[in-house]
Amino acid sequence: MTRTSRLPALLWGLVLTACLIFSGWQLLRGTSLDTRITALLPDTHQSPGVDRANEQLGAPFTHRFVLLLDAEQPGEAAAELAQALQRAGAVSEVRYRPGDYQLDSLLEVLGPSRYRLLDDHLRATIDGGDISELRRQALASLVMPTGIDQHPVRDPFGLLNRWLDSQLSTRFDTRGDLVTLEVDGKALVVMTGELAGSAWDTGLQDRLTGAIAQFQKAHPKAHLWRSGMVFHAADGAHQARSEISTIGLGSLIGVLLILLVVFRSPVTIATLLLPLVTGGVFALAITLWWFEGIHLLTIAFGSSLIGVAIDYALHLQCARALAGRNFRLRHMLPGLALGLVTSVMAYVVQAFTPMPGLRQMAIFAGCGLLGAWLTVVLWLPMTRVRTTPSTRQLAERLWRVLDRLRGRLGPRLALVLALIAVAIAGVRLQGDDSLRLLNTSSQQLLGDEALIQRELGRDTGTVYLLITAHDNEGFLGRVESLDPMLDGLVKDGHLGGHTSLADHVPSSARQRANLERTRRLYQQQLDQMYASAGLPPALYERALETLTQSPPLTLDHWLTSPLGESDQRLWLGNIDKGQVAGMVTLNGGIDDHAHQQLESLARSDEHIELVDRVEQISNVLGKLRRQIAQWVAGALVVLTLMLALRYRWRTWRVIAPAGGAILTVLTLYALLGVPLNLFHQLALLLVLGIGLDAGIFMQEHPRAHHAWLAITLSIISSLLAFGLLAFSATPVLHHIGMTTLIGLASVWLLTALVQRRVPKDQPAHHDNTHDHG
Amino acid sequence: MSCRTRLRSLPLLMVTLPLWLMALPAHAMSLETLADHLTAQGDVAGRFEQTRYLADLDTRIDGRGHYRFEQGDRVIWALESPVEETMELSDAGIQRNGERIDDDPAGVATLIMQLLNGRFSALADRFDITLEGDEKAWHATLVPRQQGLANYLHNIDMRGDARLERINMAMADGDRLNIHLLPPEEGAGTAAASSQQAP
């Protein structure tokens, strides 16, 4: 090595040291490991109202959780569970007893306005005129009050109690000082918790699930149902972590074993693994710096990608091991450089997608490859490689396999096969863009979640109407005008339910009309009622006086009161252009009929927007899938042209392994009826990168045993990494694994099949000087 | 959800408290023995008089009617004056004048039934219960354990000799509800009998 080549190597060493220090500092500082599957999703560029609405509506599901508990001694079990959760430091608050709910402001907030708050049923009764039953009940509760503040003057008809009855869920109950919910004839304790931190904080997830697991161990007969983002995030993180360790470790051991068999030298193996380490350090540092954090899936996906980086080291070291002293780096450089450029191009296509998660993966993979490549080119030539006869023997044996396969696929047959494959894939291949792909939760958890959301009417804010108006009154009026239609959908079973602020705060027009009804009721009934109860008639004037002094319940007052706190998520307040906005959430099953009705409603009124996040995300996934296909097709055309400059008519042999493998995968999926999804396509990008590498090296060194040895080793090691991914329970990783498994096997076979027939007895080590045939 | 759970406990308690308290036998001076004797009780029926005192108006509303408690099955609290209204509690839930109250969960009635059958531990969850005196003249005070209930209800005071005679509820705002259970007349084993005997 000369002095001039030592300087870049030294510089690269300094860069890596800096990267190592930076990453170490970032990780020690507690940079969060992101496990949100939704981080993979694009920022859908929509109105700021929708973005805020999405965030607000999802917040309770994100920051809180619900547990249902079935135990023989529910009181003690619930207390133990609550204590365990608090001791673990996972929650800032747990509620499971009636007294845990702070409602002391009930009378204060709603009391003065109660005469303006009449539910639909009471309104209809008063308007209908048959109020004898109303009077009888009122009289009975004057003697024996059965609700709060049923007072002859303040509330002779128990309006506050009636309003509350109409407002609150009837599903909850109290038993033995526990809040319970009856499900299938069993009273289950309802426990809600507020997380002490972020649902995606893996430390918090561990503390929470640890506390619950401990409780379950102590109470094997108790049954728990869980709902909340934190559990899904924990499930995803747990799975990803265990899979990274098993799949990562599995592939590492496999690769090491194979390399040991081939090179029989720990030092050589160390030099092969060194680029992976340096590539990883470089990629991690750049990703942490760029994104200020790293997604767990990036590491899972990216570390497998860096397995591709072993390509360069393999090509170099195979060549050195076989060539010995005749080795010259400059003969290798064109192939290595083209390999890097094509692979990085294939991965960096992902960086153009609007998915932040994929951008991160693209950057991570690109940097990893670059880091590994620089290490191979700058550092590896300085190491020593032991030449062993066994390596040569193996290379020759592989070469004989290649000789047997080569030339069997000529350009004409290849073209016909490609056309057939394109026809089959074009006709039969289906797409799948459903959100299920992103799901990492266990069946058990999904079942729990479905049960709790059904029984509690809890919505996660995925489908809603965004309503805008000029002011609060306009908003409430607009929502009230929608109620009959929504109620109709609920009644006919097209919709589970709907919730909005207008349920709790009637418009002031409606409140005024209600107050008039109450006045009418008082004027018609109160005298008689006082007489029956033996109360002085003078109270009548006092009761009417309370009506004139009754203030309307305003939206702002309700939202700032402790009672209205949970409704804040339904209100956006002022948005731009002097408008206010709020949401009507739709929960339970929404069938096609309801969807169509709501869509046509939204189309006909510019102040109403139907937002369906699941559908939106599916649409985006689909769009992205088509976009990537176009990008890759475009990239392939550009690469073909680029490669044609160097390889002329041999270009088809360079393209065939990658292109053929992709077509094989697509045709196979079309025939097997596997719908193609975004993640299959991402995996095809990897197949493309590795396939191009193989094609390029075989053309750069057509007679070189070392090239074929390196290609074979690289594909085997990548197959090990991705083959194991195919067994992942995470759907995303499974799809990636399956596709690369089929694709890479095809790449290897096709690389051999499309090579030109050559005279058999070419000596292997001549290739370094004469391999550009 | 939250409001309902707490709000419901109060009215229901007020309606049903007198009914199950009647079953307290005089000689049971510990919750355990009380529980034992409660399970041994037969059906009880009789008349009641009650007064609601409103502190801020300094006025009272009187009422009267009859009660009937069928051990382990049903509780009937029938107001006759100033208006007729019958509350009935059973495993099936709460009925007002024969009509099921929709928004009242059946689970509460079951809880009451369990109480009447002597499962006192559940009641002690909600109240601190103090028993004083002896079988001839006993006195029990129930103080809500939880602030939520205590905001409305100060305490419940019960007195009796061989049977429960008076229940006085003191509300937090100074209002009072006093219930006087008149002695059951001989042979008044059924609601029909007791209402026929009513003046």
PDB file of N, CA and C in Angstrom, chain A residues 320-364:
ATOM      1  N   ARG A 320      -8.948 -12.158  -4.145  1.00  0.00           N
ATOM      2  CA  ARG A 320      -7.604 -12.156  -3.553  1.00  0.00           C
ATOM      3  C   ARG A 320      -7.190 -13.561  -3.137  1.00  0.00           C
ATOM      4  N   ALA A 321      -8.152 -14.302  -2.603  1.00  0.00           N
ATOM      5  CA  ALA A 321      -7.824 -15.647  -2.133  1.00  0.00           C
ATOM      6  C   ALA A 321      -7.413 -16.541  -3.293  1.00  0.00           C
ATOM      7  N   LEU A 322      -8.060 -16.320  -4.469  1.00  0.00           N
ATOM      8  CA  LEU A 322      -7.751 -17.182  -5.601  1.00  0.00           C
ATOM      9  C   LEU A 322      -6.566 -16.666  -6.404  1.00  0.00           C
ATOM     10  N   ALA A 323      -6.407 -15.334  -6.452  1.00  0.00           N
ATOM     11  CA  ALA A 323      -5.350 -14.773  -7.298  1.00  0.00           C
ATOM     12  C   ALA A 323      -4.019 -14.675  -6.574  1.00  0.00           C
ATOM     13  N   GLY A 324      -4.051 -14.620  -5.265  1.00  0.00           N
ATOM     14  CA  GLY A 324      -2.811 -14.501  -4.511  1.00  0.00           C
ATOM     15  C   GLY A 324      -2.080 -13.218  -4.857  1.00  0.00           C
ATOM     16  N   ARG A 325      -0.801 -13.326  -5.225  1.00  0.00           N
ATOM     17  CA  ARG A 325       0.020 -12.135  -5.456  1.00  0.00           C
ATOM     18  C   ARG A 325      -0.345 -11.404  -6.737  1.00  0.00           C
ATOM     19  N   ASN A 326      -1.053 -12.091  -7.655  1.00  0.00           N
ATOM     20  CA  ASN A 326      -1.379 -11.454  -8.933  1.00  0.00           C
ATOM     21  C   ASN A 326      -2.528 -10.463  -8.807  1.00  0.00           C
ATOM     22  N   PHE A 327      -3.078 -10.350  -7.624  1.00  0.00           N
ATOM     23  CA  PHE A 327      -4.282  -9.526  -7.458  1.00  0.00           C
ATOM     24  C   PHE A 327      -3.989  -8.048  -7.669  1.00  0.00           C
ATOM     25  N   ARG A 328      -4.866  -7.370  -8.425  1.00  0.00           N
ATOM     26  CA  ARG A 328      -4.786  -5.908  -8.601  1.00  0.00           C
ATOM     27  C   ARG A 328      -6.165  -5.320  -8.345  1.00  0.00           C
ATOM     28  N   LEU A 329      -6.207  -4.341  -7.462  1.00  0.00           N
ATOM     29  CA  LEU A 329      -7.505  -3.759  -7.095  1.00  0.00           C
ATOM     30  C   LEU A 329      -8.175  -3.075  -8.284  1.00  0.00           C
ATOM     31  N   ARG A 330      -7.354  -2.415  -9.123  1.00  0.00           N
ATOM     32  CA  ARG A 330      -7.980  -1.617 -10.188  1.00  0.00           C
ATOM     33  C   ARG A 330      -8.803  -2.466 -11.157  1.00  0.00           C
ATOM     34  N   HIS A 331      -8.491  -3.784 -11.260  1.00  0.00           N
ATOM     35  CA  HIS A 331      -9.307  -4.638 -12.122  1.00  0.00           C
ATOM     36  C   HIS A 331     -10.692  -4.868 -11.533  1.00  0.00           C
ATOM     37  N   MET A 332     -10.721  -4.800 -10.222  1.00  0.00           N
ATOM     38  CA  MET A 332     -11.987  -5.055  -9.546  1.00  0.00           C
ATOM     39  C   MET A 332     -12.882  -3.812  -9.493  1.00  0.00           C
ATOM     40  N   LEU A 333     -12.229  -2.639  -9.505  1.00  0.00           N
ATOM     41  CA  LEU A 333     -12.984  -1.406  -9.216  1.00  0.00           C
ATOM     42  C   LEU A 333     -14.202  -1.146 -10.100  1.00  0.00           C
ATOM     43  N   PRO A 334     -14.119  -1.329 -11.428  1.00  0.00           N
ATOM     44  CA  PRO A 334     -15.322  -1.045 -12.226  1.00  0.00           C
ATOM     45  C   PRO A 334     -16.521  -1.872 -11.775  1.00  0.00           C
ATOM     46  N   GLY A 335     -16.296  -3.163 -11.573  1.00  0.00           N
ATOM     47  CA  GLY A 335     -17.400  -4.037 -11.138  1.00  0.00           C
ATOM     48  C   GLY A 335     -17.933  -3.610  -9.797  1.00  0.00           C
ATOM     49  N   LEU A 336     -17.032  -3.354  -8.844  1.00  0.00           N
ATOM     50  CA  LEU A 336     -17.444  -2.947  -7.495  1.00  0.00           C
ATOM     51  C   LEU A 336     -18.231  -1.639  -7.555  1.00  0.00           C
ATOM     52  N   ALA A 337     -17.718  -0.698  -8.360  1.00  0.00           N
ATOM     53  CA  ALA A 337     -18.371   0.609  -8.429  1.00  0.00           C
ATOM     54  C   ALA A 337     -19.756   0.480  -9.053  1.00  0.00           C
ATOM     55  N   LEU A 338     -19.850  -0.282 -10.152  1.00  0.00           N
ATOM     56  CA  LEU A 338     -21.153  -0.466 -10.794  1.00  0.00           C
ATOM     57  C   LEU A 338     -22.124  -1.175  -9.849  1.00  0.00           C
ATOM     58  N   GLY A 339     -21.591  -2.155  -9.139  1.00  0.00           N
ATOM     59  CA  GLY A 339     -22.431  -2.879  -8.170  1.00  0.00           C
ATOM     60  C   GLY A 339     -23.004  -1.932  -7.143  1.00  0.00           C
ATOM     61  N   LEU A 340     -22.144  -1.061  -6.612  1.00  0.00           N
ATOM     62  CA  LEU A 340     -22.604  -0.112  -5.599  1.00  0.00           C
ATOM     63  C   LEU A 340     -23.656   0.832  -6.188  1.00  0.00           C
ATOM     64  N   VAL A 341     -23.343   1.398  -7.359  1.00  0.00           N
ATOM     65  CA  VAL A 341     -24.252   2.384  -7.947  1.00  0.00           C
ATOM     66  C   VAL A 341     -25.617   1.770  -8.220  1.00  0.00           C
ATOM     67  N   THR A 342     -25.632   0.564  -8.810  1.00  0.00           N
ATOM     68  CA  THR A 342     -26.927  -0.028  -9.145  1.00  0.00           C
ATOM     69  C   THR A 342     -27.715  -0.391  -7.879  1.00  0.00           C
ATOM     70  N   SER A 343     -27.029  -0.980  -6.885  1.00  0.00           N
ATOM     71  CA  SER A 343     -27.750  -1.352  -5.659  1.00  0.00           C
ATOM     72  C   SER A 343     -28.287  -0.120  -4.950  1.00  0.00           C
ATOM     73  N   VAL A 344     -27.420   0.877  -4.795  1.00  0.00           N
ATOM     74  CA  VAL A 344     -27.853   2.083  -4.086  1.00  0.00           C
ATOM     75  C   VAL A 344     -29.008   2.722  -4.837  1.00  0.00           C
ATOM     76  N   MET A 345     -28.937   2.714  -6.177  1.00  0.00           N
ATOM     77  CA  MET A 345     -30.045   3.275  -6.950  1.00  0.00           C
ATOM     78  C   MET A 345     -31.338   2.535  -6.654  1.00  0.00           C
ATOM     79  N   ALA A 346     -31.258   1.202  -6.625  1.00  0.00           N
ATOM     80  CA  ALA A 346     -32.462   0.407  -6.386  1.00  0.00           C
ATOM     81  C   ALA A 346     -33.070   0.726  -5.022  1.00  0.00           C
ATOM     82  N   TYR A 347     -32.226   0.924  -4.021  1.00  0.00           N
ATOM     83  CA  TYR A 347     -32.761   1.191  -2.683  1.00  0.00           C
ATOM     84  C   TYR A 347     -33.205   2.632  -2.511  1.00  0.00           C
ATOM     85  N   VAL A 348     -32.454   3.513  -3.133  1.00  0.00           N
ATOM     86  CA  VAL A 348     -32.729   4.930  -2.917  1.00  0.00           C
ATOM     87  C   VAL A 348     -34.029   5.354  -3.601  1.00  0.00           C
ATOM     88  N   VAL A 349     -34.517   4.520  -4.526  1.00  0.00           N
ATOM     89  CA  VAL A 349     -35.841   4.784  -5.098  1.00  0.00           C
ATOM     90  C   VAL A 349     -36.863   4.941  -3.977  1.00  0.00           C
ATOM     91  N   GLN A 350     -36.702   4.148  -2.925  1.00  0.00           N
ATOM     92  CA  GLN A 350     -37.627   4.224  -1.793  1.00  0.00           C
ATOM     93  C   GLN A 350     -37.634   5.600  -1.131  1.00  0.00           C
ATOM     94  N   ALA A 351     -36.507   6.269  -1.221  1.00  0.00           N
ATOM     95  CA  ALA A 351     -36.407   7.575  -0.564  1.00  0.00           C
ATOM     96  C   ALA A 351     -37.325   8.593  -1.233  1.00  0.00           C
ATOM     97  N   PHE A 352     -37.758   8.300  -2.469  1.00  0.00           N
ATOM     98  CA  PHE A 352     -38.647   9.231  -3.150  1.00  0.00           C
ATOM     99  C   PHE A 352     -40.103   9.003  -2.778  1.00  0.00           C
ATOM    100  N   THR A 353     -40.386   7.910  -2.079  1.00  0.00           N
ATOM    101  CA  THR A 353     -41.753   7.666  -1.656  1.00  0.00           C
ATOM    102  C   THR A 353     -42.073   8.613  -0.502  1.00  0.00           C
ATOM    103  N   PRO A 354     -43.365   8.937  -0.342  1.00  0.00           N
ATOM    104  CA  PRO A 354     -43.718   9.857   0.750  1.00  0.00           C
ATOM    105  C   PRO A 354     -43.838   9.165   2.104  1.00  0.00           C
ATOM    106  N   MET A 355     -43.421   7.907   2.197  1.00  0.00           N
ATOM    107  CA  MET A 355     -43.534   7.229   3.487  1.00  0.00           C
ATOM    108  C   MET A 355     -42.284   7.495   4.320  1.00  0.00           C
ATOM    109  N   PRO A 356     -42.447   8.158   5.458  1.00  0.00           N
ATOM    110  CA  PRO A 356     -41.257   8.498   6.248  1.00  0.00           C
ATOM    111  C   PRO A 356     -40.489   7.258   6.687  1.00  0.00           C
ATOM    112  N   GLY A 357     -41.213   6.190   6.996  1.00  0.00           N
ATOM    113  CA  GLY A 357     -40.557   4.961   7.436  1.00  0.00           C
ATOM    114  C   GLY A 357     -39.683   4.383   6.334  1.00  0.00           C
ATOM    115  N   LEU A 358     -40.204   4.415   5.116  1.00  0.00           N
ATOM    116  CA  LEU A 358     -39.449   3.862   3.998  1.00  0.00           C
ATOM    117  C   LEU A 358     -38.271   4.756   3.643  1.00  0.00           C
ATOM    118  N   ARG A 359     -38.480   6.060   3.775  1.00  0.00           N
ATOM    119  CA  ARG A 359     -37.368   6.992   3.535  1.00  0.00           C
ATOM    120  C   ARG A 359     -36.223   6.657   4.475  1.00  0.00           C
ATOM    121  N   GLN A 360     -36.612   6.394   5.739  1.00  0.00           N
ATOM    122  CA  GLN A 360     -35.584   6.077   6.729  1.00  0.00           C
ATOM    123  C   GLN A 360     -34.854   4.794   6.357  1.00  0.00           C
ATOM    124  N   MET A 361     -35.631   3.782   5.938  1.00  0.00           N
ATOM    125  CA  MET A 361     -35.014   2.522   5.535  1.00  0.00           C
ATOM    126  C   MET A 361     -34.087   2.738   4.340  1.00  0.00           C
ATOM    127  N   ALA A 362     -34.521   3.562   3.397  1.00  0.00           N
ATOM    128  CA  ALA A 362     -33.712   3.808   2.203  1.00  0.00           C
ATOM    129  C   ALA A 362     -32.390   4.469   2.582  1.00  0.00           C
ATOM    130  N   ILE A 363     -32.486   5.466   3.467  1.00  0.00           N
ATOM    131  CA  ILE A 363     -31.271   6.161   3.892  1.00  0.00           C
ATOM    132  C   ILE A 363     -30.359   5.193   4.642  1.00  0.00           C
ATOM    133  N   PHE A 364     -30.960   4.421   5.526  1.00  0.00           N
ATOM    134  CA  PHE A 364     -30.190   3.470   6.323  1.00  0.00           C
ATOM    135  C   PHE A 364     -29.485   2.470   5.406  1.00  0.00           C
TER     136      PHE A 364
END
